[in-house]
GROMACS .gro file of N, CA, C and O in nm:
model
  404
    1LEU      N    1   0.069   1.221  -0.789
    1LEU     CA    2   0.119   1.224  -0.925
    1LEU      C    3   0.247   1.140  -0.937
    1LEU      O    4   0.264   1.068  -1.033
    2ALA      N    5   0.336   1.152  -0.839
    2ALA     CA    6   0.462   1.078  -0.844
    2ALA      C    7   0.436   0.927  -0.840
    2ALA      O    8   0.503   0.851  -0.911
    3PHE      N    9   0.341   0.886  -0.758
    3PHE     CA   10   0.308   0.743  -0.751
    3PHE      C   11   0.255   0.693  -0.884
    3PHE      O   12   0.290   0.584  -0.929
    4THR      N   13   0.171   0.772  -0.949
    4THR     CA   14   0.114   0.732  -1.077
    4THR      C   15   0.223   0.719  -1.183
    4THR      O   16   0.224   0.623  -1.261
    5VAL      N   17   0.315   0.812  -1.186
    5VAL     CA   18   0.425   0.806  -1.282
    5VAL      C   19   0.512   0.685  -1.254
    5VAL      O   20   0.549   0.610  -1.346
    6LEU      N   21   0.545   0.662  -1.128
    6LEU     CA   22   0.627   0.547  -1.091
    6LEU      C   23   0.557   0.416  -1.127
    6LEU      O   24   0.619   0.325  -1.183
    7GLN      N   25   0.429   0.407  -1.098
    7GLN     CA   26   0.353   0.286  -1.131
    7GLN      C   27   0.349   0.265  -1.282
    7GLN      O   28   0.360   0.152  -1.330
    8GLY      N   29   0.335   0.370  -1.358
    8GLY     CA   30   0.335   0.360  -1.504
    8GLY      C   31   0.469   0.311  -1.556
    8GLY      O   32   0.474   0.224  -1.644
    9LEU      N   33   0.578   0.365  -1.502
    9LEU     CA   34   0.712   0.321  -1.545
    9LEU      C   35   0.737   0.175  -1.508
    9LEU      O   36   0.793   0.099  -1.588
   10ILE      N   37   0.695   0.137  -1.389
   10ILE     CA   38   0.712  -0.003  -1.347
   10ILE      C   39   0.629  -0.095  -1.436
   10ILE      O   40   0.676  -0.202  -1.477
   11SER      N   41   0.508  -0.055  -1.469
   11SER     CA   42   0.422  -0.138  -1.554
   11SER      C   43   0.482  -0.154  -1.693
   11SER      O   44   0.483  -0.265  -1.749
   12ILE      N   45   0.532  -0.047  -1.750
   12ILE     CA   46   0.595  -0.055  -1.883
   12ILE      C   47   0.718  -0.145  -1.877
   12ILE      O   48   0.741  -0.227  -1.966
   13THR      N   49   0.797  -0.132  -1.772
   13THR     CA   50   0.915  -0.217  -1.757
   13THR      C   51   0.876  -0.364  -1.745
   13THR      O   52   0.939  -0.450  -1.806
   14LEU      N   53   0.773  -0.393  -1.667
   14LEU     CA   54   0.731  -0.531  -1.650
   14LEU      C   55   0.679  -0.592  -1.780
   14LEU      O   56   0.706  -0.708  -1.810
   15VAL      N   57   0.606  -0.515  -1.857
   15VAL     CA   58   0.558  -0.564  -1.986
   15VAL      C   59   0.677  -0.590  -2.079
   15VAL      O   60   0.680  -0.691  -2.150
   16GLY      N   61   0.774  -0.501  -2.079
   16GLY     CA   62   0.894  -0.522  -2.160
   16GLY      C   63   0.970  -0.648  -2.119
   16GLY      O   64   1.015  -0.725  -2.204
   17LEU      N   65   0.983  -0.669  -1.988
   17LEU     CA   66   1.050  -0.790  -1.941
   17LEU      C   67   0.971  -0.916  -1.977
   17LEU      O   68   1.030  -1.019  -2.012
   18LEU      N   69   0.840  -0.909  -1.972
   18LEU     CA   70   0.757  -1.023  -2.010
   18LEU      C   71   0.775  -1.055  -2.157
   18LEU      O   72   0.791  -1.173  -2.194
   19VAL      N   73   0.774  -0.955  -2.242
   19VAL     CA   74   0.793  -0.978  -2.386
   19VAL      C   75   0.931  -1.038  -2.411
   19VAL      O   76   0.946  -1.134  -2.488
   20TRP      N   77   1.033  -0.984  -2.343
   20TRP     CA   78   1.168  -1.037  -2.359
   20TRP      C   79   1.176  -1.183  -2.313
   20TRP      O   80   1.239  -1.267  -2.378
   21LEU      N   81   1.110  -1.215  -2.204
   21LEU     CA   82   1.109  -1.352  -2.153
   21LEU      C   83   1.040  -1.447  -2.250
   21LEU      O   84   1.090  -1.556  -2.279
   22ILE      N   85   0.928  -1.405  -2.306
   22ILE     CA   86   0.855  -1.489  -2.400
   22ILE      C   87   0.938  -1.513  -2.525
   22ILE      O   88   0.951  -1.627  -2.573
   23VAL      N   89   0.998  -1.409  -2.580
   23VAL     CA   90   1.082  -1.423  -2.699
   23VAL      C   91   1.201  -1.513  -2.670
   23VAL      O   92   1.234  -1.602  -2.749
   24SER      N   93   1.265  -1.495  -2.556
   24SER     CA   94   1.381  -1.576  -2.520
   24SER      C   95   1.345  -1.723  -2.504
   24SER      O   96   1.420  -1.812  -2.547
   25VAL      N   97   1.230  -1.749  -2.444
   25VAL     CA   98   1.188  -1.888  -2.425
   25VAL      C   99   1.165  -1.956  -2.559
   25VAL      O  100   1.210  -2.068  -2.583
   26PHE      N  101   1.096  -1.887  -2.650
   26PHE     CA  102   1.069  -1.949  -2.780
   26PHE      C  103   1.194  -1.964  -2.864
   26PHE      O  104   1.205  -2.057  -2.943
   27GLN      N  105   1.291  -1.875  -2.850
   27GLN     CA  106   1.415  -1.885  -2.926
   27GLN      C  107   1.504  -1.998  -2.875
   27GLN      O  108   1.569  -2.066  -2.955
   28ASP      N  109   1.509  -2.018  -2.746
   28ASP     CA  110   1.605  -2.111  -2.688
   28ASP      C  111   1.541  -2.231  -2.620
   28ASP      O  112   1.607  -2.299  -2.541
   29PHE      N  113   1.415  -2.261  -2.648
   29PHE     CA  114   1.348  -2.368  -2.575
   29PHE      C  115   1.407  -2.506  -2.605
   29PHE      O  116   1.407  -2.594  -2.521
   30ASP      N  117   1.461  -2.525  -2.725
   30ASP     CA  118   1.514  -2.656  -2.761
   30ASP      C  119   1.657  -2.678  -2.713
   30ASP      O  120   1.709  -2.788  -2.722
   31LYS      N  121   1.722  -2.576  -2.658
   31LYS     CA  122   1.860  -2.589  -2.610
   31LYS      C  123   1.861  -2.655  -2.473
   31LYS      O  124   1.772  -2.637  -2.392
   32GLU      N  125   1.967  -2.729  -2.445
   32GLU     CA  126   1.984  -2.794  -2.315
   32GLU      C  127   2.028  -2.692  -2.210
   32GLU      O  128   2.095  -2.596  -2.241
   33CYS      N  129   1.988  -2.719  -2.088
   33CYS     CA  130   2.025  -2.632  -1.976
   33CYS      C  131   2.058  -2.721  -1.857
   33CYS      O  132   1.992  -2.822  -1.835
   34ASP      N  133   2.158  -2.682  -1.779
   34ASP     CA  134   2.197  -2.765  -1.665
   34ASP      C  135   2.109  -2.741  -1.543
   34ASP      O  136   2.118  -2.812  -1.445
   35SER      N  137   2.025  -2.642  -1.546
   35SER     CA  138   1.927  -2.617  -1.440
   35SER      C  139   1.787  -2.625  -1.501
   35SER      O  140   1.770  -2.601  -1.620
   36PRO      N  141   1.687  -2.656  -1.421
   36PRO     CA  142   1.551  -2.667  -1.476
   36PRO      C  143   1.485  -2.530  -1.497
   36PRO      O  144   1.376  -2.503  -1.446
   37LEU      N  145   1.552  -2.442  -1.572
   37LEU     CA  146   1.499  -2.309  -1.593
   37LEU      C  147   1.375  -2.309  -1.682
   37LEU      O  148   1.290  -2.222  -1.671
   38LYS      N  149   1.365  -2.409  -1.771
   38LYS     CA  150   1.245  -2.418  -1.855
   38LYS      C  151   1.122  -2.444  -1.770
   38LYS      O  152   1.017  -2.385  -1.792
   39VAL      N  153   1.137  -2.532  -1.672
   39VAL     CA  154   1.026  -2.559  -1.580
   39VAL      C  155   0.992  -2.432  -1.503
   39VAL      O  156   0.874  -2.398  -1.484
   40TRP      N  157   1.095  -2.360  -1.461
   40TRP     CA  158   1.073  -2.236  -1.386
   40TRP      C  159   0.994  -2.137  -1.468
   40TRP      O  160   0.900  -2.074  -1.418
   41VAL      N  161   1.030  -2.121  -1.595
   41VAL     CA  162   0.960  -2.027  -1.682
   41VAL      C  163   0.817  -2.072  -1.706
   41VAL      O  164   0.724  -1.992  -1.702
   42LEU      N  165   0.796  -2.200  -1.730
   42LEU     CA  166   0.661  -2.250  -1.755
   42LEU      C  167   0.571  -2.232  -1.632
   42LEU      O  168   0.454  -2.193  -1.644
   43VAL      N  169   0.624  -2.259  -1.514
   43VAL     CA  170   0.546  -2.236  -1.392
   43VAL      C  171   0.519  -2.086  -1.374
   43VAL      O  172   0.409  -2.047  -1.335
   44GLY      N  173   0.617  -2.003  -1.409
   44GLY     CA  174   0.597  -1.859  -1.401
   44GLY      C  175   0.487  -1.811  -1.495
   44GLY      O  176   0.402  -1.729  -1.457
   45PHE      N  177   0.487  -1.860  -1.619
   45PHE     CA  178   0.382  -1.825  -1.714
   45PHE      C  179   0.246  -1.872  -1.664
   45PHE      O  180   0.147  -1.799  -1.670
   46THR      N  181   0.242  -1.994  -1.614
   46THR     CA  182   0.116  -2.049  -1.564
   46THR      C  183   0.065  -1.967  -1.446
   46THR      O  184  -0.055  -1.936  -1.437
   47SER      N  185   0.155  -1.929  -1.357
   47SER     CA  186   0.117  -1.847  -1.242
   47SER      C  187   0.065  -1.711  -1.287
   47SER      O  188  -0.034  -1.660  -1.233
   48MET      N  189   0.129  -1.653  -1.386
   48MET     CA  190   0.086  -1.522  -1.436
   48MET      C  191  -0.054  -1.530  -1.497
   48MET      O  192  -0.139  -1.444  -1.470
   49ILE      N  193  -0.078  -1.632  -1.576
   49ILE     CA  194  -0.211  -1.650  -1.636
   49ILE      C  195  -0.314  -1.676  -1.527
   49ILE      O  196  -0.424  -1.619  -1.529
   50TYR      N  197  -0.280  -1.760  -1.431
   50TYR     CA  198  -0.371  -1.789  -1.321
   50TYR      C  199  -0.408  -1.663  -1.244
   50TYR      O  200  -0.524  -1.638  -1.214
   51HIS      N  201  -0.307  -1.582  -1.209
   51HIS     CA  202  -0.334  -1.461  -1.131
   51HIS      C  203  -0.415  -1.359  -1.210
   51HIS      O  204  -0.495  -1.285  -1.151
   52THR      N  205  -0.396  -1.355  -1.341
   52THR     CA  206  -0.477  -1.265  -1.424
   52THR      C  207  -0.623  -1.306  -1.421
   52THR      O  208  -0.713  -1.223  -1.399
   53ILE      N  209  -0.649  -1.434  -1.440
   53ILE     CA  210  -0.787  -1.485  -1.438
   53ILE      C  211  -0.846  -1.471  -1.298
   53ILE      O  212  -0.961  -1.429  -1.280
   54HIS      N  213  -0.767  -1.503  -1.197
   54HIS     CA  214  -0.813  -1.495  -1.059
   54HIS      C  215  -0.848  -1.351  -1.021
   54HIS      O  216  -0.950  -1.325  -0.957
   55GLY      N  217  -0.765  -1.256  -1.062
   55GLY     CA  218  -0.793  -1.116  -1.034
   55GLY      C  219  -0.921  -1.068  -1.101
   55GLY      O  220  -0.999  -0.993  -1.042
   56ALA      N  221  -0.942  -1.113  -1.224
   56ALA     CA  222  -1.066  -1.075  -1.294
   56ALA      C  223  -1.187  -1.134  -1.224
   56ALA      O  224  -1.290  -1.066  -1.210
   57LEU      N  225  -1.177  -1.258  -1.179
   57LEU     CA  226  -1.289  -1.320  -1.108
   57LEU      C  227  -1.315  -1.251  -0.975
   57LEU      O  228  -1.431  -1.231  -0.936
   58LEU      N  229  -1.209  -1.216  -0.904
   58LEU     CA  230  -1.227  -1.142  -0.778
   58LEU      C  231  -1.294  -1.008  -0.802
   58LEU      O  232  -1.383  -0.967  -0.727
   59GLN      N  233  -1.252  -0.940  -0.906
   59GLN     CA  234  -1.311  -0.811  -0.938
   59GLN      C  235  -1.459  -0.827  -0.969
   59GLN      O  236  -1.540  -0.746  -0.926
   60TYR      N  237  -1.494  -0.931  -1.040
   60TYR     CA  238  -1.633  -0.951  -1.079
   60TYR      C  239  -1.720  -0.996  -0.962
   60TYR      O  240  -1.828  -0.943  -0.941
   61PHE      N  241  -1.672  -1.095  -0.884
   61PHE     CA  242  -1.757  -1.154  -0.782
   61PHE      C  243  -1.750  -1.084  -0.646
   61PHE      O  244  -1.847  -1.082  -0.572
   62CYS      N  245  -1.633  -1.032  -0.609
   62CYS     CA  246  -1.618  -0.980  -0.473
   62CYS      C  247  -1.622  -0.828  -0.463
   62CYS      O  248  -1.659  -0.775  -0.360
   63VAL      N  249  -1.581  -0.758  -0.565
   63VAL     CA  250  -1.572  -0.613  -0.554
   63VAL      C  251  -1.696  -0.545  -0.612
   63VAL      O  252  -1.727  -0.433  -0.577
   64SER      N  253  -1.769  -0.614  -0.696
   64SER     CA  254  -1.881  -0.549  -0.763
   64SER      C  255  -2.008  -0.542  -0.677
   64SER      O  256  -2.110  -0.493  -0.722
   65ASP      N  257  -2.002  -0.589  -0.553
   65ASP     CA  258  -2.122  -0.584  -0.469
   65ASP      C  259  -2.145  -0.443  -0.414
   65ASP      O  260  -2.070  -0.350  -0.440
   66GLN      N  261  -2.248  -0.426  -0.336
   66GLN     CA  262  -2.291  -0.294  -0.289
   66GLN      C  263  -2.209  -0.242  -0.171
   66GLN      O  264  -2.227  -0.129  -0.130
   67HIS      N  265  -2.120  -0.321  -0.114
   67HIS     CA  266  -2.045  -0.283   0.006
   67HIS      C  267  -1.896  -0.270  -0.029
   67HIS      O  268  -1.821  -0.366  -0.017
   68PRO      N  269  -1.851  -0.152  -0.071
   68PRO     CA  270  -1.712  -0.139  -0.114
   68PRO      C  271  -1.611  -0.151   0.000
   68PRO      O  272  -1.495  -0.180  -0.025
   69LEU      N  273  -1.653  -0.132   0.125
   69LEU     CA  274  -1.560  -0.141   0.237
   69LEU      C  275  -1.553  -0.281   0.298
   69LEU      O  276  -1.478  -0.305   0.392
   70ARG      N  277  -1.632  -0.373   0.247
   70ARG     CA  278  -1.633  -0.509   0.299
   70ARG      C  279  -1.503  -0.581   0.263
   70ARG      O  280  -1.455  -0.572   0.151
   71GLN      N  281  -1.447  -0.651   0.359
   71GLN     CA  282  -1.322  -0.725   0.335
   71GLN      C  283  -1.350  -0.851   0.255
   71GLN      O  284  -1.462  -0.901   0.249
   72LEU      N  285  -1.243  -0.903   0.196
   72LEU     CA  286  -1.254  -1.031   0.127
   72LEU      C  287  -1.280  -1.140   0.231
   72LEU      O  288  -1.239  -1.128   0.347
   73PRO      N  289  -1.342  -1.249   0.190
   73PRO     CA  290  -1.361  -1.362   0.282
   73PRO      C  291  -1.226  -1.416   0.330
   73PRO      O  292  -1.125  -1.403   0.262
   74ILE      N  293  -1.227  -1.477   0.447
   74ILE     CA  294  -1.103  -1.527   0.507
   74ILE      C  295  -1.032  -1.629   0.418
   74ILE      O  296  -0.910  -1.627   0.406
   75TRP      N  297  -1.110  -1.716   0.354
   75TRP     CA  298  -1.048  -1.816   0.267
   75TRP      C  299  -0.976  -1.750   0.150
   75TRP      O  300  -0.872  -1.798   0.106
   76GLU      N  301  -1.029  -1.639   0.102
   76GLU     CA  302  -0.964  -1.570  -0.010
   76GLU      C  303  -0.839  -1.496   0.036
   76GLU      O  304  -0.738  -1.494  -0.034
   77ARG      N  305  -0.843  -1.440   0.155
   77ARG     CA  306  -0.723  -1.373   0.208
   77ARG      C  307  -0.612  -1.474   0.233
   77ARG      O  308  -0.495  -1.447   0.202
   78VAL      N  309  -0.647  -1.591   0.285
   78VAL     CA  310  -0.547  -1.697   0.306
   78VAL      C  311  -0.490  -1.741   0.172
   78VAL      O  312  -0.368  -1.759   0.156
   79HIS      N  313  -0.577  -1.759   0.074
   79HIS     CA  314  -0.532  -1.799  -0.060
   79HIS      C  315  -0.436  -1.697  -0.119
   79HIS      O  316  -0.333  -1.733  -0.178
   80LEU      N  317  -0.466  -1.569  -0.104
   80LEU     CA  318  -0.378  -1.465  -0.157
   80LEU      C  319  -0.241  -1.465  -0.088
   80LEU      O  320  -0.138  -1.447  -0.153
   81VAL      N  321  -0.240  -1.487   0.043
   81VAL     CA  322  -0.113  -1.492   0.116
   81VAL      C  323  -0.031  -1.613   0.072
   81VAL      O  324   0.089  -1.602   0.043
   82VAL      N  325  -0.095  -1.729   0.061
   82VAL     CA  326  -0.024  -1.851   0.021
   82VAL      C  327   0.029  -1.837  -0.121
   82VAL      O  328   0.146  -1.870  -0.149
   83SER      N  329  -0.052  -1.787  -0.213
   83SER     CA  330  -0.006  -1.774  -0.352
   83SER      C  331   0.104  -1.669  -0.365
   83SER      O  332   0.197  -1.685  -0.444
   84THR      N  333   0.099  -1.563  -0.284
   84THR     CA  334   0.205  -1.464  -0.287
   84THR      C  335   0.336  -1.522  -0.235
   84THR      O  336   0.443  -1.501  -0.295
   85PHE      N  337   0.330  -1.598  -0.126
   85PHE     CA  338   0.451  -1.662  -0.075
   85PHE      C  339   0.506  -1.764  -0.173
   85PHE      O  340   0.628  -1.777  -0.190
   86PHE      N  341   0.417  -1.838  -0.241
   86PHE     CA  342   0.464  -1.932  -0.343
   86PHE      C  343   0.537  -1.858  -0.455
   86PHE      O  344   0.644  -1.901  -0.499
   87ASP      N  345   0.480  -1.748  -0.502
   87ASP     CA  346   0.544  -1.672  -0.609
   87ASP      C  347   0.681  -1.619  -0.566
   87ASP      O  348   0.777  -1.622  -0.643
   88LEU      N  349   0.691  -1.569  -0.443
   88LEU     CA  350   0.820  -1.521  -0.394
   88LEU      C  351   0.920  -1.635  -0.380
   88LEU      O  352   1.038  -1.621  -0.416
   89PHE      N  353   0.874  -1.750  -0.329
   89PHE     CA  354   0.960  -1.866  -0.316
   89PHE      C  355   1.007  -1.913  -0.455
   89PHE      O  356   1.125  -1.942  -0.475
   90TRP      N  357   0.915  -1.915  -0.551
   90TRP     CA  358   0.949  -1.962  -0.685
   90TRP      C  359   1.046  -1.866  -0.752
   90TRP      O  360   1.136  -1.908  -0.824
   91LEU      N  361   1.032  -1.737  -0.728
   91LEU     CA  362   1.127  -1.639  -0.779
   91LEU      C  363   1.266  -1.663  -0.720
   91LEU      O  364   1.366  -1.660  -0.792
   92GLY      N  365   1.272  -1.689  -0.591
   92GLY     CA  366   1.401  -1.718  -0.527
   92GLY      C  367   1.465  -1.844  -0.581
   92GLY      O  368   1.587  -1.847  -0.604
   93ILE      N  369   1.385  -1.948  -0.603
   93ILE     CA  370   1.437  -2.072  -0.662
   93ILE      C  371   1.495  -2.043  -0.800
   93ILE      O  372   1.602  -2.093  -0.836
   94GLY      N  373   1.425  -1.962  -0.879
   94GLY     CA  374   1.473  -1.927  -1.012
   94GLY      C  375   1.606  -1.853  -1.008
   94GLY      O  376   1.695  -1.878  -1.090
   95VAL      N  377   1.621  -1.762  -0.912
   95VAL     CA  378   1.747  -1.688  -0.899
   95VAL      C  379   1.860  -1.783  -0.862
   95VAL      O  380   1.971  -1.776  -0.918
   96VAL      N  381   1.834  -1.878  -0.771
   96VAL     CA  382   1.936  -1.976  -0.734
   96VAL      C  383   1.975  -2.060  -0.854
   96VAL      O  384   2.094  -2.082  -0.882
   97TRP      N  385   1.876  -2.110  -0.929
   97TRP     CA  386   1.904  -2.192  -1.047
   97TRP      C  387   1.978  -2.111  -1.153
   97TRP      O  388   2.064  -2.164  -1.223
   98LEU      N  389   1.945  -1.984  -1.166
   98LEU     CA  390   2.011  -1.899  -1.265
   98LEU      C  391   2.160  -1.886  -1.235
   98LEU      O  392   2.244  -1.896  -1.324
   99PHE      N  393   2.193  -1.865  -1.109
   99PHE     CA  394   2.333  -1.849  -1.074
   99PHE      C  395   2.408  -1.982  -1.070
   99PHE      O  396   2.531  -1.984  -1.075
  100GLN      N  397   2.338  -2.093  -1.066
  100GLN     CA  398   2.403  -2.224  -1.071
  100GLN      C  399   2.430  -2.267  -1.215
  100GLN      O  400   2.512  -2.354  -1.237
  101SER      N  401   2.358  -2.210  -1.310
  101SER     CA  402   2.378  -2.254  -1.449
  101SER      C  403   2.494  -2.183  -1.516
  101SER      O  404   2.548  -2.090  -1.469
   0.00000   0.00000   0.00000
């Protein structure tokens, strides 16, 4: 029960942060910035859309089969590790750029 409540609170917080980010980007997109934060936000949005579509495709093609305990193919596991490290790296780059601006 505690995990479910925590996951629900985190999900609500993340949706709120996403809405705030989208509104902020549209309000201030034409303003100049000394760091490439606009690029960071656009890559973040693109990554989020990609991961949403990718997750839906994985759910449809890989999880819907008759073997629920079967692991993902090796190429998919490698892809998930690489994309996760890219997202973490990109988040770190954004934090550095944020503190430099």
